[in-house]
Each structure stands twice: as structure tokens, then as C-alpha cells.
JSON list of C-alpha atoms in Angstrom, two decimals:
[
{"chain": "A", "resi": 1, "resn": "UNK", "atom": "CA", "xyz": [164.66, 138.99, 123.83]},
{"chain": "A", "resi": 2, "resn": "UNK", "atom": "CA", "xyz": [162.01, 136.32, 124.38]},
{"chain": "A", "resi": 3, "resn": "UNK", "atom": "CA", "xyz": [158.86, 136.45, 122.32]},
{"chain": "A", "resi": 4, "resn": "UNK", "atom": "CA", "xyz": [155.91, 134.08, 122.24]},
{"chain": "A", "resi": 5, "resn": "UNK", "atom": "CA", "xyz": [154.19, 133.47, 118.91]},
{"chain": "A", "resi": 6, "resn": "UNK", "atom": "CA", "xyz": [151.46, 131.03, 117.94]},
{"chain": "A", "resi": 7, "resn": "UNK", "atom": "CA", "xyz": [152.56, 128.09, 115.76]},
{"chain": "A", "resi": 8, "resn": "UNK", "atom": "CA", "xyz": [150.42, 129.58, 113.00]},
{"chain": "A", "resi": 9, "resn": "UNK", "atom": "CA", "xyz": [152.51, 132.77, 113.14]},
{"chain": "A", "resi": 10, "resn": "UNK", "atom": "CA", "xyz": [155.71, 130.79, 112.64]},
{"chain": "A", "resi": 11, "resn": "UNK", "atom": "CA", "xyz": [154.13, 129.05, 109.67]},
{"chain": "A", "resi": 12, "resn": "UNK", "atom": "CA", "xyz": [152.95, 132.32, 108.14]},
{"chain": "A", "resi": 13, "resn": "UNK", "atom": "CA", "xyz": [156.37, 133.91, 108.57]},
{"chain": "A", "resi": 14, "resn": "UNK", "atom": "CA", "xyz": [158.00, 130.87, 106.96]},
{"chain": "A", "resi": 15, "resn": "UNK", "atom": "CA", "xyz": [155.77, 131.21, 103.89]},
{"chain": "A", "resi": 16, "resn": "UNK", "atom": "CA", "xyz": [156.38, 134.97, 103.72]},
{"chain": "A", "resi": 17, "resn": "UNK", "atom": "CA", "xyz": [160.11, 134.37, 104.12]},
{"chain": "A", "resi": 18, "resn": "UNK", "atom": "CA", "xyz": [160.14, 131.97, 101.17]},
{"chain": "A", "resi": 19, "resn": "UNK", "atom": "CA", "xyz": [158.13, 134.40, 99.02]},
{"chain": "A", "resi": 20, "resn": "UNK", "atom": "CA", "xyz": [160.32, 137.34, 100.10]},
{"chain": "A", "resi": 21, "resn": "UNK", "atom": "CA", "xyz": [163.46, 135.40, 99.20]},
{"chain": "A", "resi": 22, "resn": "UNK", "atom": "CA", "xyz": [161.88, 134.38, 95.91]},
{"chain": "A", "resi": 23, "resn": "UNK", "atom": "CA", "xyz": [161.07, 138.00, 95.03]},
{"chain": "A", "resi": 24, "resn": "UNK", "atom": "CA", "xyz": [164.42, 139.29, 96.30]},
{"chain": "A", "resi": 25, "resn": "UNK", "atom": "CA", "xyz": [166.34, 136.88, 94.08]},
{"chain": "A", "resi": 26, "resn": "UNK", "atom": "CA", "xyz": [164.51, 138.20, 91.02]},
{"chain": "A", "resi": 27, "resn": "UNK", "atom": "CA", "xyz": [164.13, 141.96, 91.52]},
{"chain": "A", "resi": 28, "resn": "UNK", "atom": "CA", "xyz": [165.11, 142.85, 95.07]},
{"chain": "A", "resi": 29, "resn": "UNK", "atom": "CA", "xyz": [162.73, 144.31, 97.64]},
{"chain": "A", "resi": 30, "resn": "UNK", "atom": "CA", "xyz": [162.04, 141.25, 99.80]},
{"chain": "A", "resi": 31, "resn": "UNK", "atom": "CA", "xyz": [161.85, 143.57, 102.82]},
{"chain": "A", "resi": 32, "resn": "UNK", "atom": "CA", "xyz": [158.60, 144.93, 101.41]},
{"chain": "A", "resi": 33, "resn": "UNK", "atom": "CA", "xyz": [157.09, 141.61, 102.44]},
{"chain": "A", "resi": 34, "resn": "UNK", "atom": "CA", "xyz": [159.15, 140.50, 105.44]},
{"chain": "A", "resi": 35, "resn": "UNK", "atom": "CA", "xyz": [158.94, 143.73, 107.49]},
{"chain": "A", "resi": 36, "resn": "UNK", "atom": "CA", "xyz": [155.14, 144.10, 107.18]},
{"chain": "A", "resi": 37, "resn": "UNK", "atom": "CA", "xyz": [154.76, 140.39, 107.98]},
{"chain": "A", "resi": 38, "resn": "UNK", "atom": "CA", "xyz": [156.74, 140.78, 111.21]},
{"chain": "A", "resi": 39, "resn": "UNK", "atom": "CA", "xyz": [154.72, 143.85, 112.18]},
{"chain": "A", "resi": 40, "resn": "UNK", "atom": "CA", "xyz": [151.44, 142.09, 111.37]},
{"chain": "A", "resi": 41, "resn": "UNK", "atom": "CA", "xyz": [152.10, 139.20, 113.79]},
{"chain": "A", "resi": 42, "resn": "UNK", "atom": "CA", "xyz": [152.71, 141.70, 116.57]},
{"chain": "A", "resi": 43, "resn": "UNK", "atom": "CA", "xyz": [156.48, 142.23, 116.58]},
{"chain": "A", "resi": 44, "resn": "UNK", "atom": "CA", "xyz": [157.31, 145.77, 117.87]},
{"chain": "A", "resi": 45, "resn": "UNK", "atom": "CA", "xyz": [158.70, 148.07, 115.13]},
{"chain": "A", "resi": 46, "resn": "UNK", "atom": "CA", "xyz": [162.31, 148.33, 116.30]},
{"chain": "A", "resi": 47, "resn": "UNK", "atom": "CA", "xyz": [162.47, 144.59, 116.99]},
{"chain": "A", "resi": 48, "resn": "UNK", "atom": "CA", "xyz": [160.91, 143.87, 113.58]},
{"chain": "A", "resi": 49, "resn": "UNK", "atom": "CA", "xyz": [163.57, 145.94, 111.81]},
{"chain": "A", "resi": 50, "resn": "UNK", "atom": "CA", "xyz": [166.42, 144.28, 113.71]},
{"chain": "A", "resi": 51, "resn": "UNK", "atom": "CA", "xyz": [165.05, 140.77, 113.19]},
{"chain": "A", "resi": 52, "resn": "UNK", "atom": "CA", "xyz": [164.55, 141.46, 109.49]},
{"chain": "A", "resi": 53, "resn": "UNK", "atom": "CA", "xyz": [168.20, 142.53, 109.20]},
{"chain": "A", "resi": 54, "resn": "UNK", "atom": "CA", "xyz": [169.29, 139.15, 110.56]},
{"chain": "A", "resi": 55, "resn": "UNK", "atom": "CA", "xyz": [167.05, 137.31, 108.09]},
{"chain": "A", "resi": 56, "resn": "UNK", "atom": "CA", "xyz": [168.11, 139.54, 105.20]},
{"chain": "A", "resi": 57, "resn": "UNK", "atom": "CA", "xyz": [171.81, 138.83, 105.83]},
{"chain": "A", "resi": 58, "resn": "UNK", "atom": "CA", "xyz": [171.30, 135.22, 104.74]},
{"chain": "A", "resi": 59, "resn": "UNK", "atom": "CA", "xyz": [170.13, 136.12, 101.25]},
{"chain": "A", "resi": 60, "resn": "UNK", "atom": "CA", "xyz": [172.38, 139.13, 100.68]},
{"chain": "A", "resi": 61, "resn": "UNK", "atom": "CA", "xyz": [175.58, 137.30, 101.67]},
{"chain": "A", "resi": 62, "resn": "UNK", "atom": "CA", "xyz": [174.71, 134.27, 99.57]},
{"chain": "A", "resi": 63, "resn": "UNK", "atom": "CA", "xyz": [173.87, 136.32, 96.49]},
{"chain": "A", "resi": 64, "resn": "UNK", "atom": "CA", "xyz": [176.92, 138.59, 97.00]},
{"chain": "A", "resi": 65, "resn": "UNK", "atom": "CA", "xyz": [179.23, 135.60, 96.91]},
{"chain": "A", "resi": 66, "resn": "UNK", "atom": "CA", "xyz": [177.48, 134.28, 93.80]},
{"chain": "A", "resi": 67, "resn": "UNK", "atom": "CA", "xyz": [177.89, 137.56, 91.89]},
{"chain": "A", "resi": 68, "resn": "UNK", "atom": "CA", "xyz": [181.52, 137.81, 92.98]},
{"chain": "A", "resi": 69, "resn": "UNK", "atom": "CA", "xyz": [182.31, 134.27, 91.83]},
{"chain": "A", "resi": 70, "resn": "UNK", "atom": "CA", "xyz": [180.68, 135.05, 88.48]},
{"chain": "A", "resi": 71, "resn": "UNK", "atom": "CA", "xyz": [183.00, 138.10, 88.10]},
{"chain": "A", "resi": 72, "resn": "UNK", "atom": "CA", "xyz": [180.05, 140.50, 88.16]},
{"chain": "A", "resi": 73, "resn": "UNK", "atom": "CA", "xyz": [181.47, 142.54, 91.03]},
{"chain": "A", "resi": 74, "resn": "UNK", "atom": "CA", "xyz": [185.04, 143.86, 91.41]},
{"chain": "A", "resi": 75, "resn": "UNK", "atom": "CA", "xyz": [185.72, 144.98, 95.02]},
{"chain": "A", "resi": 76, "resn": "UNK", "atom": "CA", "xyz": [188.70, 147.18, 94.13]},
{"chain": "A", "resi": 77, "resn": "UNK", "atom": "CA", "xyz": [186.50, 149.50, 92.05]},
{"chain": "A", "resi": 78, "resn": "UNK", "atom": "CA", "xyz": [183.99, 150.17, 94.83]},
{"chain": "A", "resi": 79, "resn": "UNK", "atom": "CA", "xyz": [185.97, 151.00, 97.99]},
{"chain": "A", "resi": 80, "resn": "UNK", "atom": "CA", "xyz": [184.48, 154.50, 98.29]},
{"chain": "A", "resi": 81, "resn": "UNK", "atom": "CA", "xyz": [180.97, 153.12, 97.88]},
{"chain": "A", "resi": 82, "resn": "UNK", "atom": "CA", "xyz": [181.68, 150.47, 100.53]},
{"chain": "A", "resi": 83, "resn": "UNK", "atom": "CA", "xyz": [182.74, 152.94, 103.23]},
{"chain": "A", "resi": 84, "resn": "UNK", "atom": "CA", "xyz": [179.98, 155.43, 102.36]},
{"chain": "A", "resi": 85, "resn": "UNK", "atom": "CA", "xyz": [177.39, 152.66, 102.65]},
{"chain": "A", "resi": 86, "resn": "UNK", "atom": "CA", "xyz": [178.85, 151.60, 105.99]},
{"chain": "A", "resi": 87, "resn": "UNK", "atom": "CA", "xyz": [178.70, 155.13, 107.41]},
{"chain": "A", "resi": 88, "resn": "UNK", "atom": "CA", "xyz": [175.25, 155.76, 105.95]},
{"chain": "A", "resi": 89, "resn": "UNK", "atom": "CA", "xyz": [173.89, 152.59, 107.53]},
{"chain": "A", "resi": 90, "resn": "UNK", "atom": "CA", "xyz": [175.21, 153.64, 110.94]},
{"chain": "A", "resi": 91, "resn": "UNK", "atom": "CA", "xyz": [173.55, 157.06, 110.55]},
{"chain": "A", "resi": 92, "resn": "UNK", "atom": "CA", "xyz": [170.27, 155.49, 109.44]},
{"chain": "A", "resi": 93, "resn": "UNK", "atom": "CA", "xyz": [170.20, 153.14, 112.42]},
{"chain": "A", "resi": 94, "resn": "UNK", "atom": "CA", "xyz": [170.85, 156.05, 114.77]},
{"chain": "A", "resi": 95, "resn": "UNK", "atom": "CA", "xyz": [167.90, 157.92, 113.29]},
{"chain": "A", "resi": 96, "resn": "UNK", "atom": "CA", "xyz": [165.60, 154.92, 113.87]},
{"chain": "A", "resi": 97, "resn": "UNK", "atom": "CA", "xyz": [166.32, 154.92, 117.60]},
{"chain": "A", "resi": 98, "resn": "UNK", "atom": "CA", "xyz": [165.58, 158.64, 117.86]},
{"chain": "A", "resi": 99, "resn": "UNK", "atom": "CA", "xyz": [162.00, 157.99, 116.70]},
{"chain": "A", "resi": 100, "resn": "UNK", "atom": "CA", "xyz": [159.38, 156.82, 119.20]},
{"chain": "A", "resi": 101, "resn": "UNK", "atom": "CA", "xyz": [158.00, 153.33, 118.49]},
{"chain": "A", "resi": 102, "resn": "UNK", "atom": "CA", "xyz": [154.44, 154.69, 118.21]},
{"chain": "A", "resi": 103, "resn": "UNK", "atom": "CA", "xyz": [155.50, 157.05, 115.43]},
{"chain": "A", "resi": 104, "resn": "UNK", "atom": "CA", "xyz": [157.55, 154.34, 113.77]},
{"chain": "A", "resi": 105, "resn": "UNK", "atom": "CA", "xyz": [154.40, 152.19, 113.62]},
{"chain": "A", "resi": 106, "resn": "UNK", "atom": "CA", "xyz": [152.69, 155.01, 111.72]},
{"chain": "A", "resi": 107, "resn": "UNK", "atom": "CA", "xyz": [155.63, 155.87, 109.45]},
{"chain": "A", "resi": 108, "resn": "UNK", "atom": "CA", "xyz": [156.62, 152.38, 108.27]},
{"chain": "A", "resi": 109, "resn": "UNK", "atom": "CA", "xyz": [153.31, 151.44, 106.56]},
{"chain": "A", "resi": 110, "resn": "UNK", "atom": "CA", "xyz": [153.21, 154.76, 104.70]},
{"chain": "A", "resi": 111, "resn": "UNK", "atom": "CA", "xyz": [156.83, 154.34, 103.66]},
{"chain": "A", "resi": 112, "resn": "UNK", "atom": "CA", "xyz": [156.16, 150.82, 102.41]},
{"chain": "A", "resi": 113, "resn": "UNK", "atom": "CA", "xyz": [153.07, 151.89, 100.44]},
{"chain": "A", "resi": 114, "resn": "UNK", "atom": "CA", "xyz": [155.04, 154.75, 98.84]},
{"chain": "A", "resi": 115, "resn": "UNK", "atom": "CA", "xyz": [157.81, 152.41, 97.74]},
{"chain": "A", "resi": 116, "resn": "UNK", "atom": "CA", "xyz": [155.31, 149.86, 96.43]},
{"chain": "A", "resi": 117, "resn": "UNK", "atom": "CA", "xyz": [153.58, 152.54, 94.34]},
{"chain": "A", "resi": 118, "resn": "UNK", "atom": "CA", "xyz": [156.96, 153.72, 93.03]},
{"chain": "A", "resi": 119, "resn": "UNK", "atom": "CA", "xyz": [157.81, 150.13, 92.11]},
{"chain": "A", "resi": 120, "resn": "UNK", "atom": "CA", "xyz": [154.47, 149.72, 90.33]},
{"chain": "A", "resi": 121, "resn": "UNK", "atom": "CA", "xyz": [154.87, 152.90, 88.28]},
{"chain": "A", "resi": 122, "resn": "UNK", "atom": "CA", "xyz": [158.57, 152.55, 87.45]},
{"chain": "A", "resi": 123, "resn": "UNK", "atom": "CA", "xyz": [159.31, 149.63, 85.08]},
{"chain": "A", "resi": 124, "resn": "UNK", "atom": "CA", "xyz": [163.06, 149.81, 85.76]},
{"chain": "A", "resi": 125, "resn": "UNK", "atom": "CA", "xyz": [162.48, 149.18, 89.46]},
{"chain": "A", "resi": 126, "resn": "UNK", "atom": "CA", "xyz": [161.21, 145.70, 88.70]},
{"chain": "A", "resi": 127, "resn": "UNK", "atom": "CA", "xyz": [163.84, 144.98, 86.10]},
{"chain": "A", "resi": 128, "resn": "UNK", "atom": "CA", "xyz": [161.44, 144.97, 83.18]},
{"chain": "A", "resi": 129, "resn": "UNK", "atom": "CA", "xyz": [163.76, 146.89, 80.91]},
{"chain": "A", "resi": 130, "resn": "UNK", "atom": "CA", "xyz": [167.10, 145.12, 80.68]},
{"chain": "A", "resi": 131, "resn": "UNK", "atom": "CA", "xyz": [169.08, 148.12, 79.47]},
{"chain": "A", "resi": 132, "resn": "UNK", "atom": "CA", "xyz": [172.68, 147.10, 78.78]},
{"chain": "A", "resi": 133, "resn": "UNK", "atom": "CA", "xyz": [175.15, 149.99, 78.79]},
{"chain": "A", "resi": 134, "resn": "UNK", "atom": "CA", "xyz": [178.96, 150.04, 78.64]},
{"chain": "A", "resi": 135, "resn": "UNK", "atom": "CA", "xyz": [180.75, 149.38, 81.92]},
{"chain": "A", "resi": 136, "resn": "UNK", "atom": "CA", "xyz": [182.88, 152.27, 83.19]},
{"chain": "A", "resi": 137, "resn": "UNK", "atom": "CA", "xyz": [184.79, 153.31, 86.28]},
{"chain": "A", "resi": 138, "resn": "UNK", "atom": "CA", "xyz": [182.61, 155.61, 88.39]},
{"chain": "A", "resi": 139, "resn": "UNK", "atom": "CA", "xyz": [183.82, 158.84, 90.07]},
{"chain": "A", "resi": 140, "resn": "UNK", "atom": "CA", "xyz": [184.18, 158.71, 93.85]},
{"chain": "A", "resi": 141, "resn": "UNK", "atom": "CA", "xyz": [181.65, 161.48, 94.47]},
{"chain": "A", "resi": 142, "resn": "UNK", "atom": "CA", "xyz": [178.94, 159.40, 92.80]},
{"chain": "A", "resi": 143, "resn": "UNK", "atom": "CA", "xyz": [179.88, 156.34, 94.82]},
{"chain": "A", "resi": 144, "resn": "UNK", "atom": "CA", "xyz": [179.93, 158.29, 98.09]},
{"chain": "A", "resi": 145, "resn": "UNK", "atom": "CA", "xyz": [176.62, 160.06, 97.55]},
{"chain": "A", "resi": 146, "resn": "UNK", "atom": "CA", "xyz": [174.86, 156.88, 96.44]},
{"chain": "A", "resi": 147, "resn": "UNK", "atom": "CA", "xyz": [176.38, 154.77, 99.22]},
{"chain": "A", "resi": 148, "resn": "UNK", "atom": "CA", "xyz": [175.60, 157.22, 102.02]},
{"chain": "A", "resi": 149, "resn": "UNK", "atom": "CA", "xyz": [171.99, 157.88, 100.95]},
{"chain": "A", "resi": 150, "resn": "UNK", "atom": "CA", "xyz": [171.05, 154.27, 100.23]},
{"chain": "A", "resi": 151, "resn": "UNK", "atom": "CA", "xyz": [173.07, 152.93, 103.15]},
{"chain": "A", "resi": 152, "resn": "UNK", "atom": "CA", "xyz": [171.23, 155.41, 105.39]},
{"chain": "A", "resi": 153, "resn": "UNK", "atom": "CA", "xyz": [167.87, 154.34, 104.02]},
{"chain": "A", "resi": 154, "resn": "UNK", "atom": "CA", "xyz": [168.70, 150.67, 104.54]},
{"chain": "A", "resi": 155, "resn": "UNK", "atom": "CA", "xyz": [169.84, 151.37, 108.09]},
{"chain": "A", "resi": 156, "resn": "UNK", "atom": "CA", "xyz": [166.62, 153.28, 108.78]},
{"chain": "A", "resi": 157, "resn": "UNK", "atom": "CA", "xyz": [164.11, 150.89, 107.19]},
{"chain": "A", "resi": 158, "resn": "UNK", "atom": "CA", "xyz": [165.30, 149.13, 104.04]},
{"chain": "A", "resi": 159, "resn": "UNK", "atom": "CA", "xyz": [162.24, 147.81, 102.13]},
{"chain": "A", "resi": 160, "resn": "UNK", "atom": "CA", "xyz": [162.92, 147.92, 98.39]},
{"chain": "A", "resi": 161, "resn": "UNK", "atom": "CA", "xyz": [166.61, 148.72, 98.87]},
{"chain": "A", "resi": 162, "resn": "UNK", "atom": "CA", "xyz": [167.81, 146.10, 96.36]},
{"chain": "A", "resi": 163, "resn": "UNK", "atom": "CA", "xyz": [165.68, 147.59, 93.60]},
{"chain": "A", "resi": 164, "resn": "UNK", "atom": "CA", "xyz": [166.84, 151.12, 94.48]},
{"chain": "A", "resi": 165, "resn": "UNK", "atom": "CA", "xyz": [170.50, 150.07, 94.29]},
{"chain": "A", "resi": 166, "resn": "UNK", "atom": "CA", "xyz": [170.01, 148.38, 90.93]},
{"chain": "A", "resi": 167, "resn": "UNK", "atom": "CA", "xyz": [168.13, 151.28, 89.35]},
{"chain": "A", "resi": 168, "resn": "UNK", "atom": "CA", "xyz": [170.50, 154.00, 90.62]},
{"chain": "A", "resi": 169, "resn": "UNK", "atom": "CA", "xyz": [173.58, 151.98, 89.66]},
{"chain": "A", "resi": 170, "resn": "UNK", "atom": "CA", "xyz": [172.40, 151.74, 86.07]},
{"chain": "A", "resi": 171, "resn": "UNK", "atom": "CA", "xyz": [171.73, 155.48, 86.03]},
{"chain": "A", "resi": 172, "resn": "UNK", "atom": "CA", "xyz": [174.78, 156.77, 87.93]},
{"chain": "A", "resi": 173, "resn": "UNK", "atom": "CA", "xyz": [177.50, 154.36, 86.90]},
{"chain": "A", "resi": 174, "resn": "UNK", "atom": "CA", "xyz": [176.29, 153.18, 83.47]},
{"chain": "A", "resi": 175, "resn": "UNK", "atom": "CA", "xyz": [176.64, 149.56, 84.53]},
{"chain": "A", "resi": 176, "resn": "UNK", "atom": "CA", "xyz": [175.08, 146.61, 82.70]},
{"chain": "A", "resi": 177, "resn": "UNK", "atom": "CA", "xyz": [172.09, 145.15, 84.51]},
{"chain": "A", "resi": 178, "resn": "UNK", "atom": "CA", "xyz": [173.88, 142.11, 85.94]},
{"chain": "A", "resi": 179, "resn": "UNK", "atom": "CA", "xyz": [176.77, 144.24, 87.23]},
{"chain": "A", "resi": 180, "resn": "UNK", "atom": "CA", "xyz": [174.22, 146.62, 88.79]},
{"chain": "A", "resi": 181, "resn": "UNK", "atom": "CA", "xyz": [172.59, 143.67, 90.53]},
{"chain": "A", "resi": 182, "resn": "UNK", "atom": "CA", "xyz": [176.00, 142.53, 91.76]},
{"chain": "A", "resi": 183, "resn": "UNK", "atom": "CA", "xyz": [176.77, 145.95, 93.22]},
{"chain": "A", "resi": 184, "resn": "UNK", "atom": "CA", "xyz": [173.29, 146.08, 94.76]},
{"chain": "A", "resi": 185, "resn": "UNK", "atom": "CA", "xyz": [173.65, 142.72, 96.49]},
{"chain": "A", "resi": 186, "resn": "UNK", "atom": "CA", "xyz": [177.12, 143.43, 97.89]},
{"chain": "A", "resi": 187, "resn": "UNK", "atom": "CA", "xyz": [176.28, 146.90, 99.22]},
{"chain": "A", "resi": 188, "resn": "UNK", "atom": "CA", "xyz": [173.00, 145.64, 100.66]},
{"chain": "A", "resi": 189, "resn": "UNK", "atom": "CA", "xyz": [175.02, 142.98, 102.50]},
{"chain": "A", "resi": 190, "resn": "UNK", "atom": "CA", "xyz": [177.26, 145.74, 103.90]},
{"chain": "A", "resi": 191, "resn": "UNK", "atom": "CA", "xyz": [174.35, 147.79, 105.24]},
{"chain": "A", "resi": 192, "resn": "UNK", "atom": "CA", "xyz": [172.51, 144.69, 106.48]},
{"chain": "A", "resi": 193, "resn": "UNK", "atom": "CA", "xyz": [175.47, 143.46, 108.52]},
{"chain": "A", "resi": 194, "resn": "UNK", "atom": "CA", "xyz": [176.20, 146.94, 109.89]},
{"chain": "A", "resi": 195, "resn": "UNK", "atom": "CA", "xyz": [172.58, 147.47, 110.91]},
{"chain": "A", "resi": 196, "resn": "UNK", "atom": "CA", "xyz": [172.37, 143.97, 112.41]},
{"chain": "A", "resi": 197, "resn": "UNK", "atom": "CA", "xyz": [175.36, 144.65, 114.66]},
{"chain": "A", "resi": 198, "resn": "UNK", "atom": "CA", "xyz": [173.81, 147.91, 115.87]},
{"chain": "A", "resi": 199, "resn": "UNK", "atom": "CA", "xyz": [170.33, 146.47, 116.44]},
{"chain": "A", "resi": 200, "resn": "UNK", "atom": "CA", "xyz": [171.80, 143.42, 118.20]},
{"chain": "A", "resi": 201, "resn": "UNK", "atom": "CA", "xyz": [173.91, 145.61, 120.50]},
{"chain": "A", "resi": 202, "resn": "UNK", "atom": "CA", "xyz": [170.77, 147.22, 121.90]},
{"chain": "A", "resi": 203, "resn": "UNK", "atom": "CA", "xyz": [168.79, 143.98, 122.13]},
{"chain": "A", "resi": 204, "resn": "UNK", "atom": "CA", "xyz": [166.50, 144.60, 119.16]},
{"chain": "A", "resi": 205, "resn": "UNK", "atom": "CA", "xyz": [166.93, 141.24, 117.40]},
{"chain": "A", "resi": 206, "resn": "UNK", "atom": "CA", "xyz": [164.79, 138.14, 117.97]},
{"chain": "A", "resi": 207, "resn": "UNK", "atom": "CA", "xyz": [167.42, 135.57, 117.06]},
{"chain": "A", "resi": 208, "resn": "UNK", "atom": "CA", "xyz": [165.37, 132.41, 116.67]},
{"chain": "A", "resi": 209, "resn": "UNK", "atom": "CA", "xyz": [162.77, 134.17, 114.55]},
{"chain": "A", "resi": 210, "resn": "UNK", "atom": "CA", "xyz": [165.42, 135.89, 112.44]},
{"chain": "A", "resi": 211, "resn": "UNK", "atom": "CA", "xyz": [167.27, 132.63, 111.83]},
{"chain": "A", "resi": 212, "resn": "UNK", "atom": "CA", "xyz": [163.99, 130.90, 110.97]},
{"chain": "A", "resi": 213, "resn": "UNK", "atom": "CA", "xyz": [163.05, 133.54, 108.42]},
{"chain": "A", "resi": 214, "resn": "UNK", "atom": "CA", "xyz": [166.61, 133.69, 107.11]},
{"chain": "A", "resi": 215, "resn": "UNK", "atom": "CA", "xyz": [166.66, 130.00, 106.27]},
{"chain": "A", "resi": 216, "resn": "UNK", "atom": "CA", "xyz": [163.26, 130.36, 104.60]},
{"chain": "A", "resi": 217, "resn": "UNK", "atom": "CA", "xyz": [164.52, 133.34, 102.59]},
{"chain": "A", "resi": 218, "resn": "UNK", "atom": "CA", "xyz": [167.49, 131.27, 101.41]},
{"chain": "A", "resi": 219, "resn": "UNK", "atom": "CA", "xyz": [165.11, 128.56, 100.22]},
{"chain": "A", "resi": 220, "resn": "UNK", "atom": "CA", "xyz": [163.00, 131.17, 98.41]},
{"chain": "A", "resi": 221, "resn": "UNK", "atom": "CA", "xyz": [166.09, 132.66, 96.78]},
{"chain": "A", "resi": 222, "resn": "UNK", "atom": "CA", "xyz": [167.13, 129.22, 95.52]},
{"chain": "A", "resi": 223, "resn": "UNK", "atom": "CA", "xyz": [163.71, 128.73, 93.93]},
{"chain": "A", "resi": 224, "resn": "UNK", "atom": "CA", "xyz": [163.43, 132.31, 92.65]},
{"chain": "A", "resi": 225, "resn": "UNK", "atom": "CA", "xyz": [166.74, 132.36, 90.82]},
{"chain": "A", "resi": 226, "resn": "UNK", "atom": "CA", "xyz": [165.70, 129.30, 88.83]},
{"chain": "A", "resi": 227, "resn": "UNK", "atom": "CA", "xyz": [162.14, 130.45, 88.20]},
{"chain": "A", "resi": 228, "resn": "UNK", "atom": "CA", "xyz": [162.96, 133.96, 86.97]},
{"chain": "A", "resi": 229, "resn": "UNK", "atom": "CA", "xyz": [164.04, 132.88, 83.50]},
{"chain": "A", "resi": 230, "resn": "UNK", "atom": "CA", "xyz": [161.08, 130.58, 82.99]},
{"chain": "A", "resi": 231, "resn": "UNK", "atom": "CA", "xyz": [158.23, 132.80, 84.22]},
{"chain": "A", "resi": 232, "resn": "UNK", "atom": "CA", "xyz": [159.61, 136.34, 83.86]},
{"chain": "A", "resi": 233, "resn": "UNK", "atom": "CA", "xyz": [158.83, 139.66, 85.52]},
{"chain": "A", "resi": 234, "resn": "UNK", "atom": "CA", "xyz": [155.35, 140.15, 83.94]},
{"chain": "A", "resi": 235, "resn": "UNK", "atom": "CA", "xyz": [154.17, 137.13, 85.93]},
{"chain": "A", "resi": 236, "resn": "UNK", "atom": "CA", "xyz": [155.88, 138.13, 89.20]},
{"chain": "A", "resi": 237, "resn": "UNK", "atom": "CA", "xyz": [155.10, 141.86, 89.33]},
{"chain": "A", "resi": 238, "resn": "UNK", "atom": "CA", "xyz": [151.29, 141.88, 89.82]},
{"chain": "A", "resi": 239, "resn": "UNK", "atom": "CA", "xyz": [151.45, 139.23, 92.56]},
{"chain": "A", "resi": 240, "resn": "UNK", "atom": "CA", "xyz": [154.22, 141.13, 94.30]},
{"chain": "A", "resi": 241, "resn": "UNK", "atom": "CA", "xyz": [152.43, 144.49, 94.24]},
{"chain": "A", "resi": 242, "resn": "UNK", "atom": "CA", "xyz": [149.07, 143.04, 95.36]},
{"chain": "A", "resi": 243, "resn": "UNK", "atom": "CA", "xyz": [150.63, 141.29, 98.35]},
{"chain": "A", "resi": 244, "resn": "UNK", "atom": "CA", "xyz": [152.68, 144.30, 99.43]},
{"chain": "A", "resi": 245, "resn": "UNK", "atom": "CA", "xyz": [149.79, 146.76, 99.19]},
{"chain": "A", "resi": 246, "resn": "UNK", "atom": "CA", "xyz": [147.40, 144.40, 100.97]},
{"chain": "A", "resi": 247, "resn": "UNK", "atom": "CA", "xyz": [149.70, 143.98, 103.96]},
{"chain": "A", "resi": 248, "resn": "UNK", "atom": "CA", "xyz": [150.67, 147.67, 104.05]},
{"chain": "A", "resi": 249, "resn": "UNK", "atom": "CA", "xyz": [147.03, 148.83, 103.93]},
{"chain": "A", "resi": 250, "resn": "UNK", "atom": "CA", "xyz": [146.24, 146.51, 106.84]},
{"chain": "A", "resi": 251, "resn": "UNK", "atom": "CA", "xyz": [149.12, 147.96, 108.87]},
{"chain": "A", "resi": 252, "resn": "UNK", "atom": "CA", "xyz": [148.10, 151.53, 108.02]},
{"chain": "A", "resi": 253, "resn": "UNK", "atom": "CA", "xyz": [144.54, 150.84, 109.14]},
{"chain": "A", "resi": 254, "resn": "UNK", "atom": "CA", "xyz": [145.78, 149.35, 112.42]},
{"chain": "A", "resi": 255, "resn": "UNK", "atom": "CA", "xyz": [148.19, 152.22, 113.14]},
{"chain": "A", "resi": 256, "resn": "UNK", "atom": "CA", "xyz": [146.13, 155.22, 112.03]},
{"chain": "A", "resi": 257, "resn": "UNK", "atom": "CA", "xyz": [142.46, 154.31, 112.41]}
]
């Protein structure tokens, strides 16, 4: 699908992509920035979601491989979670296409604001409390329920999904923080790829824009991973929340007023 954007829009999306990748590498939730940014420059809702999936695949695949190489994710232990996430993502994508674009324009900003408020009020969502608990094998019913619900959410919209995976993995599976992050990145990659295939099959991906943002997100992730230790979450969190709420309020005003 062809789409004309001003050069300034490409520049803005590049900056947002770098920041989103930076944030995503530290706490997850880069979609809270990238999706509103795409909507703000005039990308239709369904096309914005599909294009964001393409961009998000860059970061999630790269980080998944990194966690796997560092032995922070063991595929054999998470087969049930994998398939549940896959099915959930398909169901979530199907639900998106049942909703009229005009309603999606109204729903997405409210959804993003709700998640941003949740992130602000819940310290665990931003990784402030590094609670280390013993690693244990998780029952299949927990993996299936978590995978289907979060995979469905990621297929439907996805902003904040990395933080949701990390928080729920600590709670449900009693995983150490780094192992929770590893599971979050891998399962997010699963739902991202699944959703990308579905959105692409119905022509709802702007390939050049998605590739452009994806490369920028990779650059941001590279910077973010190395900055996290030095600056810490207390520095990142207020900037993150202010940016997300500012963009989401703008979108809400445009869609509802």
C-alpha cells in the first residue's frame, strides 16, 4: 500500500522509533510510543497496527536471540505457552478486523492511556523492583492461559505487551527477573510475527515505513541496553510516561472531540 508522508514525518517517526526501541530494551512497552506516533502522522488505525508489527519484529527477534544465547530462555519448557500465544495472536488479529476503523480510532487512545496509567501506578511494570525468586517448571494451564490472553492482546493492539509479559511471568511462574524478560521477549516475537503475517495478508502493512522504523528501533535498543545500567529506571520512567500521555491525549482529543 502506497502512502505519502512529508519528510518531516519520516524524521519524527525515526526519532520515535529510536526512543521506542530504547524504552523497549529497558522495560518493554515501545508500542506505547510507536503506535500513537503512526496514528498521529495520519496512518489509518489498521495500517498503523500492521506497520508497527513489522517494526516491532526487528527488536523482539534480536532480543529473543540475545536472551537465548545467554541461557535465559529454555524453549523446551515453554511449548504450551508458545502454541497458546500463537493461537491467541490469531484470535486477537481477527477481532481487530471485526471493528470498524472509526471505532478503532476511538478505542486505541483510551487503551493506550489506560495502560500508561497502569504502568505509572505499578512499580513492577517498569521493572523498579527486581524481585528474584526461585526458578521452577510452570504447569501447562498457567502457560496456556497466559499465552492465549497476552497473545490475543498483542494481536489486537499490543502496546505495553512486553511489560505485561514480564510482570505476569514473575507472578505466575516464579521466574527471576531476567528469565521473565527472556520469556517476554520470545513470546512477544511469536505474537508479533503471527500478527505481521495476518496483517500483511490483507494488505495492512506499509513496508517501507515499517522497515524504516524497525531499523530505528534496533538502533534504540542497542543504545537502551547499554544505558539502562548507568541511568536506571527512575530516570527513564517520568520521561516515558510524559511522552506517552501527551501523545495519547492528543489522539483522544482528535478522535472524540
